[in-house]
Structures are given as C-alpha cells and as structure tokens.
Amino acid sequence: MDIPPLSVTTPTASYHILVGPGLLARLPAQLAALDLRGAVWLISDTNVYPRYGGALMAQLRAAGYPTQCQIVPAGETSKNLTIVSRLYDWLISGGIERRDTLLALGGGVVGDLAGFVAGTILRGVALVQLPTTLLAMVDSAIGGKTGVNHPLSKNLIGTFHHPRLVLSDTDTLASLPPRELRSGWAEAIKHGVIRDAGLFEQLEGVSTEFDSSRFASFDGMTTQSVARRTQTIGAVIRRAAAVKVALINADEHEAGDRILLNYGHTIGHALEVVTGYGTLLHGEAVAIGMHLAAQIAARLDMIDTALVERQRLLLHAYGLPTSIPPTVEPARLLTVTLHDKKVHAGRVRWVLPTALGVATTRADVPEALVRTIIASSIDRSAG
Ligand SMILES: NC(=O)c1ccc[n+]([C@@H]2O[C@H](COP(=O)([O-])OP(=O)(O)OC[C@H]3O[C@@H](n4cnc5c(N)ncnc54)[C@H](O)[C@@H]3O)[C@@H](O)[C@H]2O)c1
Ligand SMILES: [Zn+2]
C-alpha cells in the first residue's frame, strides 16, 4: 500500500517527503533512484546513532555505497560553529566530492546542523533528511532552513539548502522520549490551527490513542494494534507535514504566508530565552505561545473564546502546557517578546487565528494587551 509522496516544488527545489514504517531500509534504493551514487557521509547524534545508525550504515555498504559517519553530542548545544568546523575537517580530510551525499539522521538539531554543513561545503552537496523526532518529521526536516546558533541568539547563522529527499521512518518514534513526542505534537496542532481544520479534528479524534506515554512503549500491545497505531500516526504526520509543504510551495523564502508557521512562536521563543534554553522544550514553549496568541486574537474579536478553549483542550490532551511557568518574570517576558526576530519596521508581526484552520498576521496588537494576557497566564497552581 504505497501512498503517493508529498512533494516540495519551489523555483529552486523539488523533492519528495515519504512518511511510514520501515523506510530507513529503503534508503539505498531511494538514493539510487535519485541518481545519488557518490559516497555517503552520515551525521547523527549520541542518542540516535546507537539505535539506528549501525544498521543503516550496514545497508548502505551492502548496496555498494562507501559510507562514513560522524556522531555529535545529542542536544541543542551541538548547533554551533565549533562542531560545524569539526565536521568540515572530517569531510575535507576524508576527501568529500561534489557528487557525494550527506545524510542527517536525527532530530531537528542534527537536521539543522548537517543541513548547514551540506549547504556550505563545496558550495553545496546533496542532503537527505532522515528525521527521527516527531518535530523534525512534521516541521524542521522540511523546507530547507538550516543553521546553527550564535552565543547571542538562536538560529542566527544559516542558509537555505533544501534536501533531495526526506524519509520519515515512523518506526523510529518508538524510542523517542515521551516528552519529546509531546513537543512534536505542538507543531502538528499548530499546523491544524493555521491551515487545516480537518487535521485539528483528526488530532482531537485520536488524542487518546496517541497518549504520549503509551506511544513510547509498545509493551503489552498486540502486533495488530501496533501496526494500526503506526498507520494512524503515519497518516497524521503526513497531513501535518502537508501543511508546511503547501506553505513552502507557495512562499519559499517567507515573503508571504510561510510566516504563518510562526504561530505561537513569538511568545514561544521569548519563553525559551527567559527560561534558559532546555528548561522548556521547543514544542512546550510553542504550546504556551499558541494559547496566549489565541487569547490575544479573542480579545481583538478575531475569534470566539470557544476556539481558545478548544485549542487549550487539545493541547492538554497531548500533555502540553498552556500557562507560563511561575519562575518567569512577566516584565522580562514582555520585553523579549517585543524584540522577536519577526519584528518588521519595529513592530512585532503576530500570527493570529481568525477561524479554525485560518490565520493571518497583525502588526497592531497593543502592547498593553500583550502585557495583560501575559500577566493572567502565569501558572499559579504551584505551591
Ligand atoms: N529548520 C527548521 O525549519 C526548523 C524548524 C523547527 C525547529 N528547528 C530546530 O529543531 C531543533 C529541535 O529539534 P528536535 O525537537 O527534533 O530536537 P533534537 O534534535 O534535539 O532531538 C530531541 C532529543 O531526542 C533525541 N532523539 C531524537 N530522535 C530520537 C529517537 N528516535 N529515539 C530516541 N531519542 C531520539 C535526540 O538525541 C535529542 O536528545 C531546534 O534546534 C530548532 O531550532 C528547525
Ligand atoms: Zn517551531
């Protein structure tokens, strides 16, 4: 049962996104189909490589591909120029050629890092994204944004470099820690809110099935129910990825609607900064940001409060937070929020919903309103 792949088609790139179980085993055949016949350089991290890297290397070698790998420490701190430089050393001393291929096996960190290296070494070599987190499958592996962090800010150094293929093997999600899985659901829910009411409804319908703690463990499940769940999760990931694909196909470089993907990220990014990276996972911060943005939209009469509540319930069903941790200082959060990267001519461009599945940008959100919503969203349940 082969479902037609999703396709990114922009003026500069054209590639497929395949989602489903067992796909990593099909990588050698997929490379050959793309006429990628040079050596293969695999980049992965210390959590992912031990689980999936060895088998993948063996398959590639068996198919005749000269294959080497480099493993970076797991976590956001690996997205830096020192590691980039080490990867350049490895590739150049190993004799990388223009016709070779870099593989990014891991979550968004490995994808962004390997993507940046692939986009810059020899002025660009082929890249294949092999995402192993839900977040990477529905979001970061698609669209060609690559980059690393600067000590002063996240994702400031980067380039556009689209992959030649994205293979999302859903079997890898079985080993993903539950909290990481929940973080990925936030982006899927975001895609439903901004562009696809049907996806939102589908996520409402299957939330109990995807209760994150159970997804991480297949223990005690029959082979049949594992297969059924794998199929359902594949369909949902595919649909969530399709939202990003459609936005990119229409607007490759964020001149227009691609910015809608930033829903929940204005306050979300600010929360990541003020709590210190790593305290809140990206998706958790985005979930809180979405709840606050929806409240702002309601206060501006753009949506009904019923939609705010419906989104809140869905976020909770996927184990995501919607209130600001009590340690956050509201004034600091406001200041950082108003300095968001998406500031345009000095004004923050807020992405706000106007209905389920529809969103728009607004640059006229009063600062006082943002302050009020932040103040009323601090978590007071602790202590
Ligand atoms: N390029 C883009 O368009 C884009 C979009 C969104 C986010 N991002 C970036 O993505 C990054 C976050 O990505 P992420 O959430 O995937 O984080 P991540 O890559 O750090 O992965 C999360 C954790 O899960 C581990 N892991 C990954 N796959 C696993 C598996 N199958 N089994 C067990 N453990 C596994 C990783 O080692 C890591 O510890 C951020 O750096 C963010 O800036 C980029
Ligand atoms: Zn995000």
CSV table of C-alpha atoms and ligand atoms in Angstrom, one decimal:
chain,number,residue,atom,x,y,z
A,1,MET,CA,0.0,0.0,0.0
A,2,ASP,CA,2.2,2.8,-1.3
A,3,ILE,CA,0.7,6.3,-0.7
A,4,PRO,CA,1.8,9.0,-3.1
A,5,PRO,CA,4.6,11.1,-1.6
A,6,LEU,CA,4.3,14.7,-0.6
A,7,SER,CA,6.3,16.9,-2.9
A,8,VAL,CA,8.0,20.2,-2.3
A,9,THR,CA,8.2,22.1,-5.5
A,10,THR,CA,9.7,25.6,-5.5
A,11,PRO,CA,11.6,27.6,-8.0
A,12,THR,CA,14.8,26.2,-6.6
A,13,ALA,CA,14.0,22.7,-5.5
A,14,SER,CA,11.8,19.7,-6.0
A,15,TYR,CA,11.8,16.7,-3.7
A,16,HIS,CA,9.6,14.1,-2.1
A,17,ILE,CA,8.7,13.5,1.6
A,18,LEU,CA,8.0,9.9,2.4
A,19,VAL,CA,6.4,9.0,5.7
A,20,GLY,CA,5.8,5.5,7.0
A,21,PRO,CA,7.2,2.5,8.8
A,22,GLY,CA,10.4,0.7,7.7
A,23,LEU,CA,11.5,3.5,5.4
A,24,LEU,CA,15.2,3.6,6.5
A,25,ALA,CA,15.6,0.1,5.0
A,26,ARG,CA,14.6,1.6,1.7
A,27,LEU,CA,17.2,4.3,1.7
A,28,PRO,CA,19.8,2.7,-0.6
A,29,ALA,CA,17.2,2.1,-3.3
A,30,GLN,CA,15.9,5.7,-2.9
A,31,LEU,CA,19.4,7.1,-3.3
A,32,ALA,CA,19.9,5.1,-6.5
A,33,ALA,CA,16.5,6.3,-7.8
A,34,LEU,CA,17.7,9.9,-7.3
A,35,ASP,CA,20.9,9.0,-9.1
A,36,LEU,CA,22.9,9.8,-6.0
A,37,ARG,CA,25.7,7.4,-6.5
A,38,GLY,CA,28.7,9.1,-4.7
A,39,ALA,CA,30.0,8.4,-1.3
A,40,VAL,CA,27.6,8.8,1.7
A,41,TRP,CA,28.5,10.8,4.8
A,42,LEU,CA,26.2,10.2,7.8
A,43,ILE,CA,25.8,12.7,10.6
A,44,SER,CA,23.9,11.6,13.7
A,45,ASP,CA,23.9,12.1,17.4
A,46,THR,CA,24.8,10.1,20.5
A,47,ASN,CA,21.1,9.1,21.2
A,48,VAL,CA,20.1,8.2,17.7
A,49,TYR,CA,23.2,6.6,16.1
A,50,PRO,CA,23.4,3.7,18.6
A,51,ARG,CA,19.7,2.8,17.8
A,52,TYR,CA,19.5,3.2,14.1
A,53,GLY,CA,22.9,4.2,12.7
A,54,GLY,CA,24.7,0.9,12.6
A,55,ALA,CA,22.0,-0.9,10.7
A,56,LEU,CA,21.7,2.0,8.2
A,57,MET,CA,25.5,2.0,7.6
A,58,ALA,CA,25.5,-1.7,7.0
A,59,GLN,CA,22.7,-1.5,4.5
A,60,LEU,CA,24.4,1.3,2.6
A,61,ARG,CA,27.6,-0.5,2.4
A,62,ALA,CA,25.9,-3.7,1.3
A,63,ALA,CA,24.4,-1.7,-1.5
A,64,GLY,CA,27.9,-0.6,-2.5
A,65,TYR,CA,28.0,2.9,-1.1
A,66,PRO,CA,31.3,4.0,0.5
A,67,THR,CA,29.9,5.2,3.9
A,68,GLN,CA,31.4,7.1,6.8
A,69,CYS,CA,29.8,8.6,9.9
A,70,GLN,CA,30.3,11.3,12.5
A,71,ILE,CA,28.4,11.4,15.8
A,72,VAL,CA,27.8,14.7,17.5
A,73,PRO,CA,26.7,15.0,21.2
A,74,ALA,CA,22.9,15.0,21.5
A,75,GLY,CA,21.2,18.3,22.2
A,76,GLU,CA,20.8,21.9,21.1
A,77,THR,CA,24.4,22.9,22.2
A,78,SER,CA,25.8,20.9,19.3
A,79,LYS,CA,24.3,23.5,16.9
A,80,ASN,CA,27.4,25.7,16.9
A,81,LEU,CA,30.3,26.7,14.7
A,82,THR,CA,32.9,24.7,16.5
A,83,ILE,CA,31.0,21.5,15.7
A,84,VAL,CA,30.5,22.7,12.1
A,85,SER,CA,34.2,23.3,11.8
A,86,ARG,CA,34.9,19.8,13.1
A,87,LEU,CA,32.5,18.3,10.5
A,88,TYR,CA,34.3,20.3,7.8
A,89,ASP,CA,37.6,18.8,8.9
A,90,TRP,CA,36.2,15.3,8.8
A,91,LEU,CA,34.7,15.8,5.3
A,92,ILE,CA,37.6,17.5,3.8
A,93,SER,CA,40.2,15.2,5.2
A,94,GLY,CA,38.1,12.3,4.1
A,95,GLY,CA,38.0,13.6,0.6
A,96,ILE,CA,34.4,14.6,0.1
A,97,GLU,CA,33.4,15.2,-3.6
A,98,ARG,CA,30.8,17.4,-5.2
A,99,ARG,CA,28.7,14.3,-6.1
A,100,ASP,CA,28.6,12.9,-2.6
A,101,THR,CA,25.6,12.9,-0.2
A,102,LEU,CA,25.3,14.0,3.4
A,103,LEU,CA,22.7,12.2,5.5
A,104,ALA,CA,21.1,13.8,8.6
A,105,LEU,CA,19.9,11.0,10.9
A,106,GLY,CA,18.3,12.5,14.0
A,107,GLY,CA,16.0,15.3,15.2
A,108,GLY,CA,15.9,19.0,14.3
A,109,VAL,CA,19.4,19.6,15.8
A,110,VAL,CA,21.1,17.1,13.6
A,111,GLY,CA,19.0,18.2,10.6
A,112,ASP,CA,19.8,21.9,11.0
A,113,LEU,CA,23.5,21.2,11.6
A,114,ALA,CA,24.0,18.7,8.8
A,115,GLY,CA,21.9,20.8,6.5
A,116,PHE,CA,24.1,23.8,7.1
A,117,VAL,CA,27.3,21.8,6.5
A,118,ALA,CA,25.8,20.3,3.3
A,119,GLY,CA,24.7,23.7,2.1
A,120,THR,CA,28.1,25.3,2.6
A,121,ILE,CA,30.8,22.6,2.0
A,122,LEU,CA,32.0,22.8,-1.6
A,123,ARG,CA,29.2,25.4,-2.0
A,124,GLY,CA,26.6,22.7,-1.5
A,125,VAL,CA,26.4,19.0,-1.8
A,126,ALA,CA,23.3,16.7,-1.8
A,127,LEU,CA,21.5,16.3,1.5
A,128,VAL,CA,19.0,13.7,2.6
A,129,GLN,CA,17.0,14.3,5.8
A,130,LEU,CA,16.2,11.2,7.9
A,131,PRO,CA,14.2,12.7,10.7
A,132,THR,CA,13.7,10.6,13.9
A,133,THR,CA,11.7,13.0,16.1
A,134,LEU,CA,8.1,13.9,15.5
A,135,LEU,CA,9.0,17.6,15.4
A,136,ALA,CA,11.5,17.0,12.7
A,137,MET,CA,9.1,14.9,10.7
A,138,VAL,CA,6.3,17.5,10.7
A,139,ASP,CA,8.4,20.6,10.7
A,140,SER,CA,12.2,21.0,10.7
A,141,ALA,CA,13.3,18.5,8.1
A,142,ILE,CA,11.1,20.1,5.5
A,143,GLY,CA,11.7,23.4,3.8
A,144,GLY,CA,15.4,23.9,3.6
A,145,LYS,CA,16.0,26.2,6.5
A,146,THR,CA,19.4,25.2,8.0
A,147,GLY,CA,21.6,26.8,10.6
A,148,VAL,CA,23.4,26.9,13.9
A,149,ASN,CA,23.2,29.1,16.9
A,150,HIS,CA,25.3,32.1,17.8
A,151,PRO,CA,26.0,32.6,21.5
A,152,LEU,CA,23.9,35.8,21.4
A,153,SER,CA,20.8,34.2,19.8
A,154,LYS,CA,19.3,31.1,18.3
A,155,ASN,CA,19.5,30.2,14.6
A,156,LEU,CA,21.2,33.4,13.6
A,157,ILE,CA,23.7,31.8,11.2
A,158,GLY,CA,22.2,29.8,8.4
A,159,THR,CA,21.4,29.2,4.8
A,160,PHE,CA,18.6,27.8,2.7
A,161,HIS,CA,19.5,24.4,1.5
A,162,HIS,CA,16.7,22.0,0.6
A,163,PRO,CA,17.2,18.3,0.9
A,164,ARG,CA,16.9,16.0,-2.1
A,165,LEU,CA,14.7,13.7,-0.1
A,166,VAL,CA,13.0,13.4,3.3
A,167,LEU,CA,12.5,9.9,4.6
A,168,SER,CA,10.4,9.9,7.8
A,169,ASP,CA,10.6,6.4,9.2
A,170,THR,CA,7.8,6.3,11.8
A,171,ASP,CA,9.3,3.2,13.5
A,172,THR,CA,12.0,5.4,15.0
A,173,LEU,CA,9.4,7.2,17.1
A,174,ALA,CA,9.0,4.1,19.3
A,175,SER,CA,12.2,5.1,21.1
A,176,LEU,CA,11.6,8.8,21.4
A,177,PRO,CA,11.2,10.0,25.0
A,178,PRO,CA,7.5,10.9,25.7
A,179,ARG,CA,8.3,14.5,26.4
A,180,GLU,CA,10.0,14.9,23.0
A,181,LEU,CA,7.0,13.3,21.4
A,182,ARG,CA,4.6,15.7,23.1
A,183,SER,CA,6.8,18.6,22.0
A,184,GLY,CA,6.3,17.5,18.4
A,185,TRP,CA,2.6,17.3,18.7
A,186,ALA,CA,2.5,21.0,19.5
A,187,GLU,CA,3.8,21.8,15.9
A,188,ALA,CA,1.2,19.4,14.4
A,189,ILE,CA,-1.6,21.1,16.3
A,190,LYS,CA,-0.2,24.4,15.2
A,191,HIS,CA,-0.5,23.3,11.6
A,192,GLY,CA,-4.1,22.4,12.2
A,193,VAL,CA,-5.0,25.7,13.7
A,194,ILE,CA,-3.3,27.9,11.0
A,195,ARG,CA,-4.3,25.9,7.9
A,196,ASP,CA,-6.2,22.6,8.3
A,197,ALA,CA,-9.3,22.4,10.4
A,198,GLY,CA,-9.6,18.7,9.4
A,199,LEU,CA,-6.2,17.9,10.8
A,200,PHE,CA,-7.2,19.6,14.0
A,201,GLU,CA,-10.3,17.5,14.2
A,202,GLN,CA,-8.3,14.4,13.4
A,203,LEU,CA,-5.9,15.2,16.2
A,204,GLU,CA,-8.9,15.6,18.5
A,205,GLY,CA,-10.3,12.2,17.4
A,206,VAL,CA,-7.1,10.2,18.1
A,207,SER,CA,-5.6,12.0,21.1
A,208,THR,CA,-6.3,9.1,23.5
A,209,GLU,CA,-4.7,6.7,21.1
A,210,PHE,CA,-1.6,8.8,21.0
A,211,ASP,CA,-1.4,9.4,24.7
A,212,SER,CA,2.3,10.1,24.7
A,213,SER,CA,3.3,7.7,27.5
A,214,ARG,CA,1.7,4.8,25.7
A,215,PHE,CA,3.1,5.7,22.3
A,216,ALA,CA,6.6,5.4,23.6
A,217,SER,CA,6.0,1.9,24.8
A,218,PHE,CA,4.8,-0.9,22.6
A,219,ASP,CA,4.8,-3.3,25.6
A,220,GLY,CA,1.8,-5.3,26.0
A,221,MET,CA,0.3,-4.3,22.7
A,222,THR,CA,-0.6,-6.9,20.1
A,223,THR,CA,1.2,-6.8,16.8
A,224,GLN,CA,-2.0,-5.8,15.2
A,225,SER,CA,-2.6,-2.8,17.4
A,226,VAL,CA,1.0,-1.7,17.0
A,227,ALA,CA,0.5,-1.8,13.2
A,228,ARG,CA,-2.8,0.0,13.4
A,229,ARG,CA,-1.3,2.8,15.5
A,230,THR,CA,1.8,3.1,13.3
A,231,GLN,CA,-0.6,3.5,10.3
A,232,THR,CA,-2.6,6.2,12.1
A,233,ILE,CA,0.4,8.1,13.3
A,234,GLY,CA,1.8,8.0,9.8
A,235,ALA,CA,-1.4,9.5,8.3
A,236,VAL,CA,-1.4,12.3,10.8
A,237,ILE,CA,2.3,13.1,10.4
A,238,ARG,CA,1.8,13.2,6.7
A,239,ARG,CA,-1.2,15.5,6.9
A,240,ALA,CA,0.7,17.8,9.3
A,241,ALA,CA,3.7,17.8,7.1
A,242,ALA,CA,1.5,18.6,4.1
A,243,VAL,CA,0.6,22.0,5.7
A,244,LYS,CA,4.2,23.0,5.8
A,245,VAL,CA,4.8,21.7,2.3
A,246,ALA,CA,1.9,23.8,0.9
A,247,LEU,CA,3.1,26.9,2.6
A,248,ILE,CA,6.6,26.5,1.3
A,249,ASN,CA,5.5,25.7,-2.2
A,250,ALA,CA,3.6,29.0,-2.2
A,251,ASP,CA,6.3,31.0,-0.5
A,252,GLU,CA,9.8,29.6,-0.4
A,253,HIS,CA,11.6,32.4,1.4
A,254,GLU,CA,9.0,33.7,3.8
A,255,ALA,CA,7.9,36.7,1.8
A,256,GLY,CA,4.3,35.9,2.5
A,257,ASP,CA,2.2,33.1,4.1
A,258,ARG,CA,5.2,31.0,5.2
A,259,ILE,CA,5.3,33.3,8.3
A,260,LEU,CA,2.1,31.7,9.5
A,261,LEU,CA,4.2,28.8,10.6
A,262,ASN,CA,5.4,31.2,13.3
A,263,TYR,CA,2.1,30.9,15.1
A,264,GLY,CA,2.8,30.5,18.8
A,265,HIS,CA,6.5,31.3,18.3
A,266,THR,CA,6.6,35.0,19.2
A,267,ILE,CA,5.9,34.3,22.9
A,268,GLY,CA,7.3,30.7,22.5
A,269,HIS,CA,10.8,31.9,21.5
A,270,ALA,CA,10.7,34.6,24.2
A,271,LEU,CA,9.8,31.9,26.8
A,272,GLU,CA,12.7,29.8,25.6
A,273,VAL,CA,15.0,32.7,26.1
A,274,VAL,CA,13.8,33.8,29.5
A,275,THR,CA,13.6,30.3,31.0
A,276,GLY,CA,17.0,29.4,29.5
A,277,TYR,CA,17.2,27.0,26.6
A,278,GLY,CA,16.4,23.5,27.6
A,279,THR,CA,14.1,24.3,30.5
A,280,LEU,CA,11.0,24.2,28.3
A,281,LEU,CA,11.2,22.1,25.2
A,282,HIS,CA,10.5,24.0,22.0
A,283,GLY,CA,7.1,22.5,21.5
A,284,GLU,CA,6.1,23.2,25.1
A,285,ALA,CA,7.1,26.8,24.7
A,286,VAL,CA,5.1,27.0,21.4
A,287,ALA,CA,2.1,25.4,23.1
A,288,ILE,CA,2.0,28.2,25.7
A,289,GLY,CA,2.7,30.7,23.0
A,290,MET,CA,-0.3,29.4,21.0
A,291,HIS,CA,-2.6,29.6,23.9
A,292,LEU,CA,-1.6,33.2,24.6
A,293,ALA,CA,-1.8,34.2,20.9
A,294,ALA,CA,-5.3,32.7,20.7
A,295,GLN,CA,-6.3,34.7,23.8
A,296,ILE,CA,-5.0,37.9,22.1
A,297,ALA,CA,-7.0,37.0,19.0
A,298,ALA,CA,-10.1,36.6,21.1
A,299,ARG,CA,-9.6,39.9,22.8
A,300,LEU,CA,-9.3,41.6,19.4
A,301,ASP,CA,-12.6,39.9,18.4
A,302,MET,CA,-10.9,37.9,15.7
A,303,ILE,CA,-12.1,34.6,17.1
A,304,ASP,CA,-14.6,33.3,19.7
A,305,THR,CA,-13.4,32.3,23.1
A,306,ALA,CA,-14.8,28.8,22.4
A,307,LEU,CA,-12.0,28.3,19.9
A,308,VAL,CA,-9.4,29.4,22.5
A,309,GLU,CA,-10.9,26.8,24.8
A,310,ARG,CA,-11.0,24.1,22.1
A,311,GLN,CA,-7.3,24.6,21.3
A,312,ARG,CA,-6.4,24.6,25.0
A,313,LEU,CA,-8.2,21.3,25.5
A,314,LEU,CA,-6.4,19.7,22.5
A,315,LEU,CA,-3.0,20.9,23.8
A,316,HIS,CA,-3.8,19.4,27.2
A,317,ALA,CA,-4.9,16.2,25.6
A,318,TYR,CA,-1.4,15.9,24.1
A,319,GLY,CA,0.2,16.6,27.5
A,320,LEU,CA,1.2,20.1,26.6
A,321,PRO,CA,1.3,23.1,29.0
A,322,THR,CA,-0.7,26.3,28.4
A,323,SER,CA,0.4,28.5,31.3
A,324,ILE,CA,3.6,30.4,31.9
A,325,PRO,CA,6.0,28.8,34.5
A,326,PRO,CA,5.8,30.7,37.8
A,327,THR,CA,9.5,31.4,37.7
A,328,VAL,CA,9.1,33.7,34.7
A,329,GLU,CA,9.2,37.4,35.3
A,330,PRO,CA,6.3,38.9,33.3
A,331,ALA,CA,8.1,42.2,32.5
A,332,ARG,CA,11.2,40.4,31.1
A,333,LEU,CA,9.0,38.1,29.0
A,334,LEU,CA,7.2,41.1,27.6
A,335,THR,CA,10.5,42.8,26.7
A,336,VAL,CA,11.9,39.8,25.0
A,337,THR,CA,8.6,39.1,23.2
A,338,LEU,CA,8.6,42.6,21.7
A,339,HIS,CA,12.1,42.0,20.3
A,340,ASP,CA,11.1,38.9,18.4
A,341,LYS,CA,13.1,38.2,15.2
A,342,LYS,CA,10.0,38.7,13.1
A,343,VAL,CA,9.9,42.3,14.1
A,344,HIS,CA,9.3,44.3,10.9
A,345,ALA,CA,9.9,48.0,10.9
A,346,GLY,CA,10.0,48.0,14.6
A,347,ARG,CA,6.6,46.2,15.1
A,348,VAL,CA,6.1,42.6,16.1
A,349,ARG,CA,4.2,40.6,13.4
A,350,TRP,CA,1.8,38.4,15.4
A,351,VAL,CA,0.3,35.4,13.7
A,352,LEU,CA,-3.2,35.1,15.0
A,353,PRO,CA,-6.1,32.8,14.1
A,354,THR,CA,-9.3,34.1,12.5
A,355,ALA,CA,-11.1,30.8,12.5
A,356,LEU,CA,-10.2,27.1,12.9
A,357,GLY,CA,-7.7,26.4,10.1
A,358,VAL,CA,-7.2,30.1,9.1
A,359,ALA,CA,-4.7,32.6,10.4
A,360,THR,CA,-3.4,36.0,9.5
A,361,THR,CA,-0.7,38.4,10.7
A,362,ARG,CA,-1.3,41.6,12.7
A,363,ALA,CA,1.3,44.3,13.5
A,364,ASP,CA,-1.1,46.4,15.5
A,365,VAL,CA,-1.5,44.3,18.7
A,366,PRO,CA,-1.4,46.8,21.6
A,367,GLU,CA,1.5,46.3,24.0
A,368,ALA,CA,-0.9,46.7,26.9
A,369,LEU,CA,-3.0,43.8,25.7
A,370,VAL,CA,0.1,41.5,25.5
A,371,ARG,CA,1.0,42.6,29.0
A,372,THR,CA,-2.4,41.8,30.3
A,373,ILE,CA,-2.5,38.4,28.7
A,374,ILE,CA,0.9,37.5,30.0
A,375,ALA,CA,0.0,38.6,33.5
A,376,SER,CA,-3.1,36.5,33.5
A,377,SER,CA,-1.3,33.4,32.1
A,378,ILE,CA,1.3,32.8,34.8
A,379,ASP,CA,0.8,29.4,36.4
A,380,ARG,CA,-0.4,29.9,39.9
A,381,SER,CA,-1.1,26.3,40.7
A,382,ALA,CA,2.3,25.5,42.0
A,383,GLY,CA,3.0,26.0,45.7
B,1,LIG,N1,14.9,24.2,10.2
B,1,LIG,C1,13.7,24.4,10.6
B,1,LIG,O1,12.8,24.8,9.8
B,1,LIG,C2,13.4,24.2,12.0
B,1,LIG,C3,12.0,24.2,12.4
B,1,LIG,C4,11.7,23.9,13.7
B,1,LIG,C5,12.8,23.6,14.6
B,1,LIG,N2,14.0,23.6,14.2
B,1,LIG,C6,15.1,23.2,15.1
B,1,LIG,O2,15.0,21.9,15.5
B,1,LIG,C7,15.6,21.7,16.8
B,1,LIG,C8,14.7,20.9,17.7
B,1,LIG,O3,14.5,19.6,17.1
B,1,LIG,P1,14.1,18.4,17.9
B,1,LIG,O4,12.9,18.7,18.8
B,1,LIG,O5,13.9,17.2,17.0
B,1,LIG,O6,15.3,18.2,18.9
B,1,LIG,P2,16.6,17.2,18.9
B,1,LIG,O7,17.2,17.0,17.6
B,1,LIG,O8,17.5,17.8,20.0
B,1,LIG,O9,16.0,15.8,19.4
B,1,LIG,C9,15.4,15.8,20.7
B,1,LIG,C10,16.1,14.7,21.6
B,1,LIG,O10,15.6,13.4,21.2
B,1,LIG,C11,16.7,12.6,20.9
B,1,LIG,N3,16.2,11.7,19.8
B,1,LIG,C12,16.0,12.0,18.5
B,1,LIG,N4,15.4,11.0,17.9
B,1,LIG,C13,15.3,10.0,18.7
B,1,LIG,C14,14.8,8.7,18.6
B,1,LIG,N5,14.1,8.3,17.6
B,1,LIG,N6,14.8,7.9,19.7
B,1,LIG,C15,15.4,8.4,20.9
B,1,LIG,N7,15.9,9.6,21.0
B,1,LIG,C16,15.8,10.4,20.0
B,1,LIG,C17,17.8,13.5,20.5
B,1,LIG,O11,19.1,12.9,20.6
B,1,LIG,C18,17.6,14.6,21.5
B,1,LIG,O12,18.1,14.3,22.7
B,1,LIG,C19,15.9,23.1,17.3
B,1,LIG,O13,17.3,23.3,17.2
B,1,LIG,C20,15.2,24.0,16.4
B,1,LIG,O14,15.8,25.3,16.2
B,1,LIG,C21,14.4,23.9,12.9
B,2,ZN,ZN,8.7,25.5,16.0
